[in-house]
Tab-separated table of C-alpha atoms and ligand atoms in Angstrom:
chain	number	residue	atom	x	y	z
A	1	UNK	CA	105.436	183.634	26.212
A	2	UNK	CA	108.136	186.581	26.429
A	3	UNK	CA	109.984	186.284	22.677
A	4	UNK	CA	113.641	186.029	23.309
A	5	UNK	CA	116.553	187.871	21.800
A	6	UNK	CA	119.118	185.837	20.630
A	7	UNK	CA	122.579	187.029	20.097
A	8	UNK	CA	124.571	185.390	17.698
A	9	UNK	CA	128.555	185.163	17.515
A	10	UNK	CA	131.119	183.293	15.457
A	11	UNK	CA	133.617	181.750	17.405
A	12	UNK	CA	135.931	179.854	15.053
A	13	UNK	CA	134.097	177.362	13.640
A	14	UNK	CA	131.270	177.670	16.207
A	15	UNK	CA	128.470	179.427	15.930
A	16	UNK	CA	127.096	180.565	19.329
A	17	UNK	CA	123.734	181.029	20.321
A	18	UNK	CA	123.866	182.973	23.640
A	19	UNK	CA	120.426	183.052	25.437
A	20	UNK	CA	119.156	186.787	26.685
A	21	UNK	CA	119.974	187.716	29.872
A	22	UNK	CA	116.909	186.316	32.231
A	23	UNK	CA	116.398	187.733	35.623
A	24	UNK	CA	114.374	184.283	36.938
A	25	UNK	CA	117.136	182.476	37.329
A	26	UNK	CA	120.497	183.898	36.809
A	27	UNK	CA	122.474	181.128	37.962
A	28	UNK	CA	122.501	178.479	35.508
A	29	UNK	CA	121.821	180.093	31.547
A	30	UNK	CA	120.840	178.100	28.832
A	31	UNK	CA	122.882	178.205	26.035
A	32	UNK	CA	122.884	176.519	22.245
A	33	UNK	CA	126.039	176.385	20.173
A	34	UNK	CA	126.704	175.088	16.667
A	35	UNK	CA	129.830	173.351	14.794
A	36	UNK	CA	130.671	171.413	12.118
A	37	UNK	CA	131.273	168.094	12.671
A	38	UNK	CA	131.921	166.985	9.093
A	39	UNK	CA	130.909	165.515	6.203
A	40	UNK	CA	128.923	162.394	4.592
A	41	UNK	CA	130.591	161.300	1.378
A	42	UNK	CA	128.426	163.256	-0.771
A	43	UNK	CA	129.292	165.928	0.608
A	44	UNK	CA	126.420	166.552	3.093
A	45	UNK	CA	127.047	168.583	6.197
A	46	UNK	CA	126.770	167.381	9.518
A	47	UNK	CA	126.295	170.106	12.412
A	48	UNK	CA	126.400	168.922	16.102
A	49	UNK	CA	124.680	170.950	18.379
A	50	UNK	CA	125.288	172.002	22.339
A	51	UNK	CA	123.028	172.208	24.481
A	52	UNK	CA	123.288	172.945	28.136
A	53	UNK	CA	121.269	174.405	31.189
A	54	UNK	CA	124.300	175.452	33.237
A	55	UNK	CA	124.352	172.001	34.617
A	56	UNK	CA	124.049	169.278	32.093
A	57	UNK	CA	125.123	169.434	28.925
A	58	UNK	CA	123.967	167.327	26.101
A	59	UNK	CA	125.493	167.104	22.131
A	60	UNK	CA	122.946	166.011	19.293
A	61	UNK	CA	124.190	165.547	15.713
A	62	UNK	CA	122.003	166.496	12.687
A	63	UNK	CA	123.377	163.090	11.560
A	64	UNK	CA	120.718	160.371	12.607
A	65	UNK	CA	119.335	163.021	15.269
A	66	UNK	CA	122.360	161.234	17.523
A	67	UNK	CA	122.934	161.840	20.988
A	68	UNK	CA	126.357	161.972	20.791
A	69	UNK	CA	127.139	163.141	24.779
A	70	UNK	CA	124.929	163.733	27.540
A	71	UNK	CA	126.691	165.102	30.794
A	72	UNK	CA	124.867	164.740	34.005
A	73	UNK	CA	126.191	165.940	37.719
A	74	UNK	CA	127.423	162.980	39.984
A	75	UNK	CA	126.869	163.725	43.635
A	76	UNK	CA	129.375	165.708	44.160
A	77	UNK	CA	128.503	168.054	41.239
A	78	UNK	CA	131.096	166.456	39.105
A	79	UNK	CA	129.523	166.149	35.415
A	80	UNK	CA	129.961	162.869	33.573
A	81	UNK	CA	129.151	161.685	29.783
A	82	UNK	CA	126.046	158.736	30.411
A	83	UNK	CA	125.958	157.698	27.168
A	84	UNK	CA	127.955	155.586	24.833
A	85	UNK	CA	128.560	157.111	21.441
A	86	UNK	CA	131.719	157.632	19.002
A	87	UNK	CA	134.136	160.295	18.397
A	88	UNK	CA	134.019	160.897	14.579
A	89	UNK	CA	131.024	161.083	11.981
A	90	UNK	CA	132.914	158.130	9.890
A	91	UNK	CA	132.729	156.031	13.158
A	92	UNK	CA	128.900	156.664	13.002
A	93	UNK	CA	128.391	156.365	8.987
A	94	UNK	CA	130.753	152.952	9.187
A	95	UNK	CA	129.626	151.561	12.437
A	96	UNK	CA	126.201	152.634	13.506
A	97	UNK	CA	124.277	150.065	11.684
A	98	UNK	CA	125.408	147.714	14.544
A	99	UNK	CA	124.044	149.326	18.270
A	100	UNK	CA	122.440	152.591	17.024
A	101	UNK	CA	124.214	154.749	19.471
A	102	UNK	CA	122.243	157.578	20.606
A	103	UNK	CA	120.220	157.728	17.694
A	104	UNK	CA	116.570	158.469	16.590
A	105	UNK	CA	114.991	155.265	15.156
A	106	UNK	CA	112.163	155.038	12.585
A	107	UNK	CA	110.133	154.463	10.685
A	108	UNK	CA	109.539	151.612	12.639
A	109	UNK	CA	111.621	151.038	16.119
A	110	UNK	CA	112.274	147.142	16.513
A	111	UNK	CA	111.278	144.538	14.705
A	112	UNK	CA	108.650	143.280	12.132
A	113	UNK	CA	107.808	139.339	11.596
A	114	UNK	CA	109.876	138.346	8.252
A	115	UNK	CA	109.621	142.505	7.470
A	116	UNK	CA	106.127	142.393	6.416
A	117	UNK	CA	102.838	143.998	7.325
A	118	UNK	CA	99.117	143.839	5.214
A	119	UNK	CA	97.536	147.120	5.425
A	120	UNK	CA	94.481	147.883	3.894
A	121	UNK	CA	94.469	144.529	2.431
A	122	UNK	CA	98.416	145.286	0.778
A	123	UNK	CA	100.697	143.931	1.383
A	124	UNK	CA	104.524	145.283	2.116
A	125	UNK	CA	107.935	143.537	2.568
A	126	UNK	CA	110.662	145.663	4.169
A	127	UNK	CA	114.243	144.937	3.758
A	128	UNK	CA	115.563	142.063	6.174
A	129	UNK	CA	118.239	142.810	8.089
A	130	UNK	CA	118.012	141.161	11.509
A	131	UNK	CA	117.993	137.303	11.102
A	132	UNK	CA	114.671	136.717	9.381
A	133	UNK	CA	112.997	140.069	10.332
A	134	UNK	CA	113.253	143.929	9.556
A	135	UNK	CA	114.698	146.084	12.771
A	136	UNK	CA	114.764	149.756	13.342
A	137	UNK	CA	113.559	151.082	10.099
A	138	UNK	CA	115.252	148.561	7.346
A	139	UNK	CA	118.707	149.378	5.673
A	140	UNK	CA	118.790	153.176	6.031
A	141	UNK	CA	116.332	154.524	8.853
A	142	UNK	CA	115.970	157.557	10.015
A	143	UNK	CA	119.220	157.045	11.916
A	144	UNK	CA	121.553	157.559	8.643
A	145	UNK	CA	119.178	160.642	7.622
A	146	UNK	CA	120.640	164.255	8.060
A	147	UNK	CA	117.741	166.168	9.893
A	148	UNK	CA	116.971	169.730	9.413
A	149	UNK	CA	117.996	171.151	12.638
A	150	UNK	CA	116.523	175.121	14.200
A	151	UNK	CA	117.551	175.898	17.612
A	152	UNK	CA	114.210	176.672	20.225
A	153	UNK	CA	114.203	178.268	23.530
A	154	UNK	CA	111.337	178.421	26.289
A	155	UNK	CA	111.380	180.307	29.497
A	156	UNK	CA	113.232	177.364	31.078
A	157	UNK	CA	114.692	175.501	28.378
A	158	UNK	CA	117.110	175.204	25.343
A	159	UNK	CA	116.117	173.102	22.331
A	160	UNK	CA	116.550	171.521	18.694
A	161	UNK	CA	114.076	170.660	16.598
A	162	UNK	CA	115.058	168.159	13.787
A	163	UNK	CA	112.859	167.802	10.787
A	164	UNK	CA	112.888	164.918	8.350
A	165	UNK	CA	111.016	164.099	5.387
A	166	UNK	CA	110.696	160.256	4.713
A	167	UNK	CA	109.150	160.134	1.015
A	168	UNK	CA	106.620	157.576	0.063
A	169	UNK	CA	108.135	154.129	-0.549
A	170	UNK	CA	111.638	155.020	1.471
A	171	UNK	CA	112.560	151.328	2.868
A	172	UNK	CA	109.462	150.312	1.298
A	173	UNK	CA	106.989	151.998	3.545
A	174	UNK	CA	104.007	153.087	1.572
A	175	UNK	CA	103.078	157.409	2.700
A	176	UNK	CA	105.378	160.398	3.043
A	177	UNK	CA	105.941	160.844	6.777
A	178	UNK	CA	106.740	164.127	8.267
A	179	UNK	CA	108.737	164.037	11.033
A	180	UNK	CA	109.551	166.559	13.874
A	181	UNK	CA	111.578	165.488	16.551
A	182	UNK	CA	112.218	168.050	19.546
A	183	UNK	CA	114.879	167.896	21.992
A	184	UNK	CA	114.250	169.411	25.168
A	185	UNK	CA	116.832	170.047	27.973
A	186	UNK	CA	115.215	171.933	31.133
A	187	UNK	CA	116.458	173.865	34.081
A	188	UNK	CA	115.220	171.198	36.231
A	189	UNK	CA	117.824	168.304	33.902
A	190	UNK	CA	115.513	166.616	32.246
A	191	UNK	CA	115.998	165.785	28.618
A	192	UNK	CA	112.589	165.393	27.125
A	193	UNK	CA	112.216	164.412	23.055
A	194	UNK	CA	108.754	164.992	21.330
A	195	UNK	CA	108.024	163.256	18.499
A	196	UNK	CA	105.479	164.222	16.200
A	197	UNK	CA	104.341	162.823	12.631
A	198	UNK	CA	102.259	162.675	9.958
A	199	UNK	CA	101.400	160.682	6.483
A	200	UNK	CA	99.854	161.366	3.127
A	201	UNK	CA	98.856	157.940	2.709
A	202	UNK	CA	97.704	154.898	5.482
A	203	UNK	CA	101.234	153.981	6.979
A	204	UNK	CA	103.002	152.520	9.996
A	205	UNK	CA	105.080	154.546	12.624
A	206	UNK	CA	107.032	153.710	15.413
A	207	UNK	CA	109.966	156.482	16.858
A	208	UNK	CA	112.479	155.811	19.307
A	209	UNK	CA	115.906	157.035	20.928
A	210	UNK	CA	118.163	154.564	21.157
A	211	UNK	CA	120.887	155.909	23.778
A	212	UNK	CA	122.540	153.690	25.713
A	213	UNK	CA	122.955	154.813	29.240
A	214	UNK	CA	125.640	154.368	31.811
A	215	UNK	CA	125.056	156.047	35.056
A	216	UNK	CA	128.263	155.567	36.139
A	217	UNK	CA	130.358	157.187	32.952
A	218	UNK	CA	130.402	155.937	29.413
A	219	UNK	CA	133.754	153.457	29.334
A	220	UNK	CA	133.596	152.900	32.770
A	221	UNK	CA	132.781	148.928	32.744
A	222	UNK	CA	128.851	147.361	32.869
A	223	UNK	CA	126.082	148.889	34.519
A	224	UNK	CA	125.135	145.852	36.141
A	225	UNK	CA	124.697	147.231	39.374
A	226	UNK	CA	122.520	149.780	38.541
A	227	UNK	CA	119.097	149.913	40.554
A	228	UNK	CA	116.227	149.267	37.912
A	229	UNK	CA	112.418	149.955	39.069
A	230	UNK	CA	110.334	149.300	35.976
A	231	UNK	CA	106.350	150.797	35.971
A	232	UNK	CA	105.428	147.144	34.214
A	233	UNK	CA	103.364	144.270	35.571
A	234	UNK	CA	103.346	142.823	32.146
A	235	UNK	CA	105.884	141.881	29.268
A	236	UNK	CA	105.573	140.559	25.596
A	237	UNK	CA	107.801	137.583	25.497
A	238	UNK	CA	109.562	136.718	22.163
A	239	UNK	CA	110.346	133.777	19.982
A	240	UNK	CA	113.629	132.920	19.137
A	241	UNK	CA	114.381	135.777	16.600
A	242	UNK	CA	112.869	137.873	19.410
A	243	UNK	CA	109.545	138.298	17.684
A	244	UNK	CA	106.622	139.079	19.890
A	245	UNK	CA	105.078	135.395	20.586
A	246	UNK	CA	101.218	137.201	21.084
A	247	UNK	CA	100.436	136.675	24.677
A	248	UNK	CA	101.331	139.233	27.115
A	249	UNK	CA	102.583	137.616	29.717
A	250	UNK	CA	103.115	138.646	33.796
A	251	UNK	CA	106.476	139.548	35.107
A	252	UNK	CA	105.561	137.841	38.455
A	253	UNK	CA	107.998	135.381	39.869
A	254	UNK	CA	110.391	135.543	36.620
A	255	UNK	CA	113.364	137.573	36.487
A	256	UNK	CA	111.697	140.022	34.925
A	257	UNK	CA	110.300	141.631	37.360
A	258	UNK	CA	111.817	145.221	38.230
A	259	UNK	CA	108.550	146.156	40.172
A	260	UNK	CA	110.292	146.686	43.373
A	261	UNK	CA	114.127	147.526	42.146
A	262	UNK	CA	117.091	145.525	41.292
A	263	UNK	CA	120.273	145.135	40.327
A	264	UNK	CA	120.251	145.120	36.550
A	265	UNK	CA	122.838	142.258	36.612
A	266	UNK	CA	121.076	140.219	39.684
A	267	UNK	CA	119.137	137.626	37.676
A	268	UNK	CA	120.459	138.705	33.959
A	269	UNK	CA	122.376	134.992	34.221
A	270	UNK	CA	119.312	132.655	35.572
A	271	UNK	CA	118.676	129.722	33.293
A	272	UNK	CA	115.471	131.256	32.229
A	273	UNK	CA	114.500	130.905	28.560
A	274	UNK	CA	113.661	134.498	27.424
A	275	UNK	CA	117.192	135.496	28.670
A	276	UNK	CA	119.049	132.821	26.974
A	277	UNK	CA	117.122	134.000	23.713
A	278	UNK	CA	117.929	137.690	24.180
A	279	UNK	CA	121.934	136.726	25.689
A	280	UNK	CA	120.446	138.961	28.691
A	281	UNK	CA	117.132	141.399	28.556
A	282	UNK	CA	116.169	142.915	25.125
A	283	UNK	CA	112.657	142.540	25.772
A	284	UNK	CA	109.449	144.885	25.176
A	285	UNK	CA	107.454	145.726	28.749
A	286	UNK	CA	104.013	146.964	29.047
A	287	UNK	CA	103.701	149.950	30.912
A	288	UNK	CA	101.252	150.198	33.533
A	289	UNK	CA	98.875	153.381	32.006
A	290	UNK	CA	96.294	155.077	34.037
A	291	UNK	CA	94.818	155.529	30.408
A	292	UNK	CA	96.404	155.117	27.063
A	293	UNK	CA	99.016	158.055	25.984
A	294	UNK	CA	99.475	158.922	29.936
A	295	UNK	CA	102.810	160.621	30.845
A	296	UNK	CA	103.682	158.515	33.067
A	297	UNK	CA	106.711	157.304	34.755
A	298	UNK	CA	108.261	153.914	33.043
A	299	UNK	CA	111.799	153.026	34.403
A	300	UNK	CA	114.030	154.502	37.805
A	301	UNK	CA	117.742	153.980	37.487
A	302	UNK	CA	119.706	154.318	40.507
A	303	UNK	CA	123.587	154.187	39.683
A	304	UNK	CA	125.008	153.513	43.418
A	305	UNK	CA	128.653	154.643	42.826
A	306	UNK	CA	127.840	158.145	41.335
A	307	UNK	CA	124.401	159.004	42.828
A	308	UNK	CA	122.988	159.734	39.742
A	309	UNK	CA	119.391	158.982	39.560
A	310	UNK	CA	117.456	158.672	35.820
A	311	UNK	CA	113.655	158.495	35.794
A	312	UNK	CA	112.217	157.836	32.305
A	313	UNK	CA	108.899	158.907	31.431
A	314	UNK	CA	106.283	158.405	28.525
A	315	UNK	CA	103.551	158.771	26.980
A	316	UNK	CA	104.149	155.542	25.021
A	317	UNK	CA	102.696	152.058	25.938
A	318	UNK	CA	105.887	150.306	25.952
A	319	UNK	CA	109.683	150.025	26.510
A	320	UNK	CA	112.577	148.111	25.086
A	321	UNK	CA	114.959	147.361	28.211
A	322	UNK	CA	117.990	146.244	26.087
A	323	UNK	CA	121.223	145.510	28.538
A	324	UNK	CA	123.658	145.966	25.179
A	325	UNK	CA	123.818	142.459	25.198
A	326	UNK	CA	125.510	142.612	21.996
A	327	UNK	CA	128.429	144.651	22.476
A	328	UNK	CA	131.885	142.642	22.364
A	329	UNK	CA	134.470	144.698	22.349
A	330	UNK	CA	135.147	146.089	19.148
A	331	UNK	CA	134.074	149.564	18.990
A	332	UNK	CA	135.682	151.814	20.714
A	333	UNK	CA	133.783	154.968	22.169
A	334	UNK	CA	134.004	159.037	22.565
A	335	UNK	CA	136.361	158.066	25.764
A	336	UNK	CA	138.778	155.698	23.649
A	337	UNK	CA	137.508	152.580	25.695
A	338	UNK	CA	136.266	149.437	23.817
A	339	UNK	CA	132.590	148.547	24.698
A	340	UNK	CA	131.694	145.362	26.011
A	341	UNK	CA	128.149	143.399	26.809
A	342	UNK	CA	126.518	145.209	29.488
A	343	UNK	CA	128.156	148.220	30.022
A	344	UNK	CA	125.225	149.806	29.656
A	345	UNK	CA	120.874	150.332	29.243
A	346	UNK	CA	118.861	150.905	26.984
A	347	UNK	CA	115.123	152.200	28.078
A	348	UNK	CA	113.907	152.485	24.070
A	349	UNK	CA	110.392	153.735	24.860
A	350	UNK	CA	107.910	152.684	21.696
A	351	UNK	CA	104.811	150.926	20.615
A	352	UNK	CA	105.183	147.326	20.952
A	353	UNK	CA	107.308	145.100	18.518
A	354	UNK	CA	105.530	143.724	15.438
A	355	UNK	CA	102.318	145.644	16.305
A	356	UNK	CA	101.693	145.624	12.806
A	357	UNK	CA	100.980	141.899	12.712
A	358	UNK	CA	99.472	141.422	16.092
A	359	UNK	CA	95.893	142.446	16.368
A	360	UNK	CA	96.110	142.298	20.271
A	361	UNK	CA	99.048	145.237	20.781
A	362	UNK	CA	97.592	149.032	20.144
A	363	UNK	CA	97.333	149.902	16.959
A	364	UNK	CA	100.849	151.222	15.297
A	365	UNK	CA	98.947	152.397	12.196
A	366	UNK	CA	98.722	156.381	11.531
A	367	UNK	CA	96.361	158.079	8.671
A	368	UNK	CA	96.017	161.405	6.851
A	369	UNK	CA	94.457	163.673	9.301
A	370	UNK	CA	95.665	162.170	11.785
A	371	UNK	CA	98.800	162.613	14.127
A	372	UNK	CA	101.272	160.524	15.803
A	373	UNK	CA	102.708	161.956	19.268
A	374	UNK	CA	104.693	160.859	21.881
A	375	UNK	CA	106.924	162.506	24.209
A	376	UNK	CA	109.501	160.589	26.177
A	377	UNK	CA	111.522	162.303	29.344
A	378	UNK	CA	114.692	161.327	30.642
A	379	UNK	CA	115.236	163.465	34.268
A	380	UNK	CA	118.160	163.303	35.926
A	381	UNK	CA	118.873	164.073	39.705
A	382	UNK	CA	121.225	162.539	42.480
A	383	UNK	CA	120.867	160.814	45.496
B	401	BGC	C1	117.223	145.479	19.839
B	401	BGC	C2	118.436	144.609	20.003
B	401	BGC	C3	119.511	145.150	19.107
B	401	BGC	C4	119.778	146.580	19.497
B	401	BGC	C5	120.811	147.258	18.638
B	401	BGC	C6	117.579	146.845	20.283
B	401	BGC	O1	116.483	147.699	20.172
B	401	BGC	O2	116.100	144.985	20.543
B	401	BGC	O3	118.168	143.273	19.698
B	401	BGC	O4	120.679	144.392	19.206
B	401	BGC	O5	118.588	147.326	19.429
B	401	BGC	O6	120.567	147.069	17.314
């Protein structure tokens, strides 16, 4: 691979990383800027970074690894935020805790029984903070971290790659974890994210995104009538504090099934018990896999109005469809509009909830010497 140039220029309080002139495809140059986007009360810096192909632009914060914008083409060209986020880095310190806007998730994505796991024959109790159970890495995941960020470039693509240490015992999790997390935005508008860690000691890992997508424009109302298609035959239906009940069960005949698309909003009001528990779908499907770790396609988004057209893909064996059942109106997002249940979708790709305490879902434990990988893509196009 050719080793690019990079120029670099301050422009106010931007730094901007121009990409070299390339002569494969002069139309639509990759660049990555830099800012300041404040500070955490310790006096921490926070840096948001720009990425764009020409076409779609997307802003990550070093704060939480947050996806603060991503701006995709309508049909007409037109470029429009799809994700919900804030404005400020306060909004994201004070309110973040709540829907986890945009940002990475660990050490462990979604929830663990009563937050405890026996490994090795120990035993661990993570903090509680989700009813009776531990959610999206305890009291301060990775989300509130501020990652180590260094620009990357490929022949057809601009990058970050964020780096976090989580020492041994953080949120009670026994191992340090080294973390890499790569953002990847490519010519062709896909967003992919590569996660990659490893542990001194026996652990447990699970990484996520958690962006919640609106095809139609962040602030513009629910994405109920969004076209889902999910790659799943199966699901892992929950208990009343939406813990994993064991049995994987079959989509068939339930309004769960997004084999053949839907409207996300068709059946998300049928008197069926696993959406009354959830308020609408936050519920962990099994991905149909060729053969464990597959990239393979997981979820197709159609947003009617706008054209746009999201296909996730992963190499994980699940995904979290979340409808932001939760949302109610009181924050108000990087548009100024308030946010309300359903105005948008989450696709949280991951290993299965509780995995840790059920023997039946693959195995969510990582080693020394070993690695954890994934790599999720989020492509964009138009119809
Ligand atoms: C969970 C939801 C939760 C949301 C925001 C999702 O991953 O499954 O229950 O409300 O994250 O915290």
């Amino acid at each position: 691979m050719r080793k690019s140039i990079v120029a670099v220029t301050a422009v106010g309080s931007a730094l901007i990383v121009s990409a070299p002139p390339s002569s494969a495809a002069p139309s639509a140059e990759g660049s990555i800027t830099k800012e300041a986007f404040g500070k955490l009360a310790d006096g921490t810096k926070v840096d948001r970074y720009t990425l764009t192909n020409g076409r779609t632009r997307v802003r990550i914060l070093t704060y939480g690894g947050i996806i603060q914008t991503l701006e995709v083409p309508d049909r007409h060209g037109h470029r429009g935020n799809v994700v919900l986020g804030f404005r400020t880095l306060k909004d994201y310190v004070d309110k973040n805790g709540g829907p986890y806007f945009g940002a990475l998730i660990g050490r462990y994505a979604n929830r663990i029984a009563k937050g405890r796991f026996t490994l090795d024959g120990k035993t661990y109790q993570l903090a509680i903070n989700n009813g009776p159970n531990s959610l999206h890495g305890g009291l301060k995941g990775f989300n509130t971290k501020v990652w180590k960020a260094e620009p990357v470039r490929g022949k057809d693509s601009v990058g970050l790659r964020l780096t976090y240490t989580s020492v041994d015992g953080e949120e009670h999790y026994p191992g340090t974890l080294k973390t890499t997390v790569t953002y990847t935005l490519t010519r062709k508008n896909a967003l992919q994210i590569g996660y990659h860690a490893t542990t001194d000691k026996a652990t447990i890992v699970n990484l996520t995104n958690h962006s919640y997508f609106n095809l139609a424009g962040e602030g513009s109302g629910v994405a109920y009538d969004h076209r889902l298609q999910l790659n799943a035959d199966r699901y892992t239906p929950v208990d009343d504090t939406s813990i994993p009940l064991g049995p994987i069960a079959s989509v068939k005949g339930t309004p769960f099934d997004f084999i053949s698309p839907h409207a996300i909003g068709e059946r998300i009001r049928d008197n069926d018990p696993q959406l009354l528990i959830g308020h609408g779908y936050d519920h962990n499907y099994v991905l149909n896999k060729p053969k464990p770790n597959a990239l393979t396609l997981a979820a197709k988004v159609t947003d009617p109005r706008s054209g746009r057209v999201m296909e996730a893909s992963t190499t994980q064996p699940g995904v979290q469809l979340y409808t932001a059942n939760f949302l109610d109106g009181t924050l108000v997002g990087t548009s100024g509009h308030a946010y309300r249940q359903g105005d948008a979708f989450c696709l949280e790709t991951q290993h299965f909830p509780d995995s840790p305490n059920k023997p039946n879902f693959p195995s969510t434990v990582l080693r020394p010497g070993q690695a954890f990988d994934a790599t999720t893509v989020y492509a964009f196009s138009t119809k």
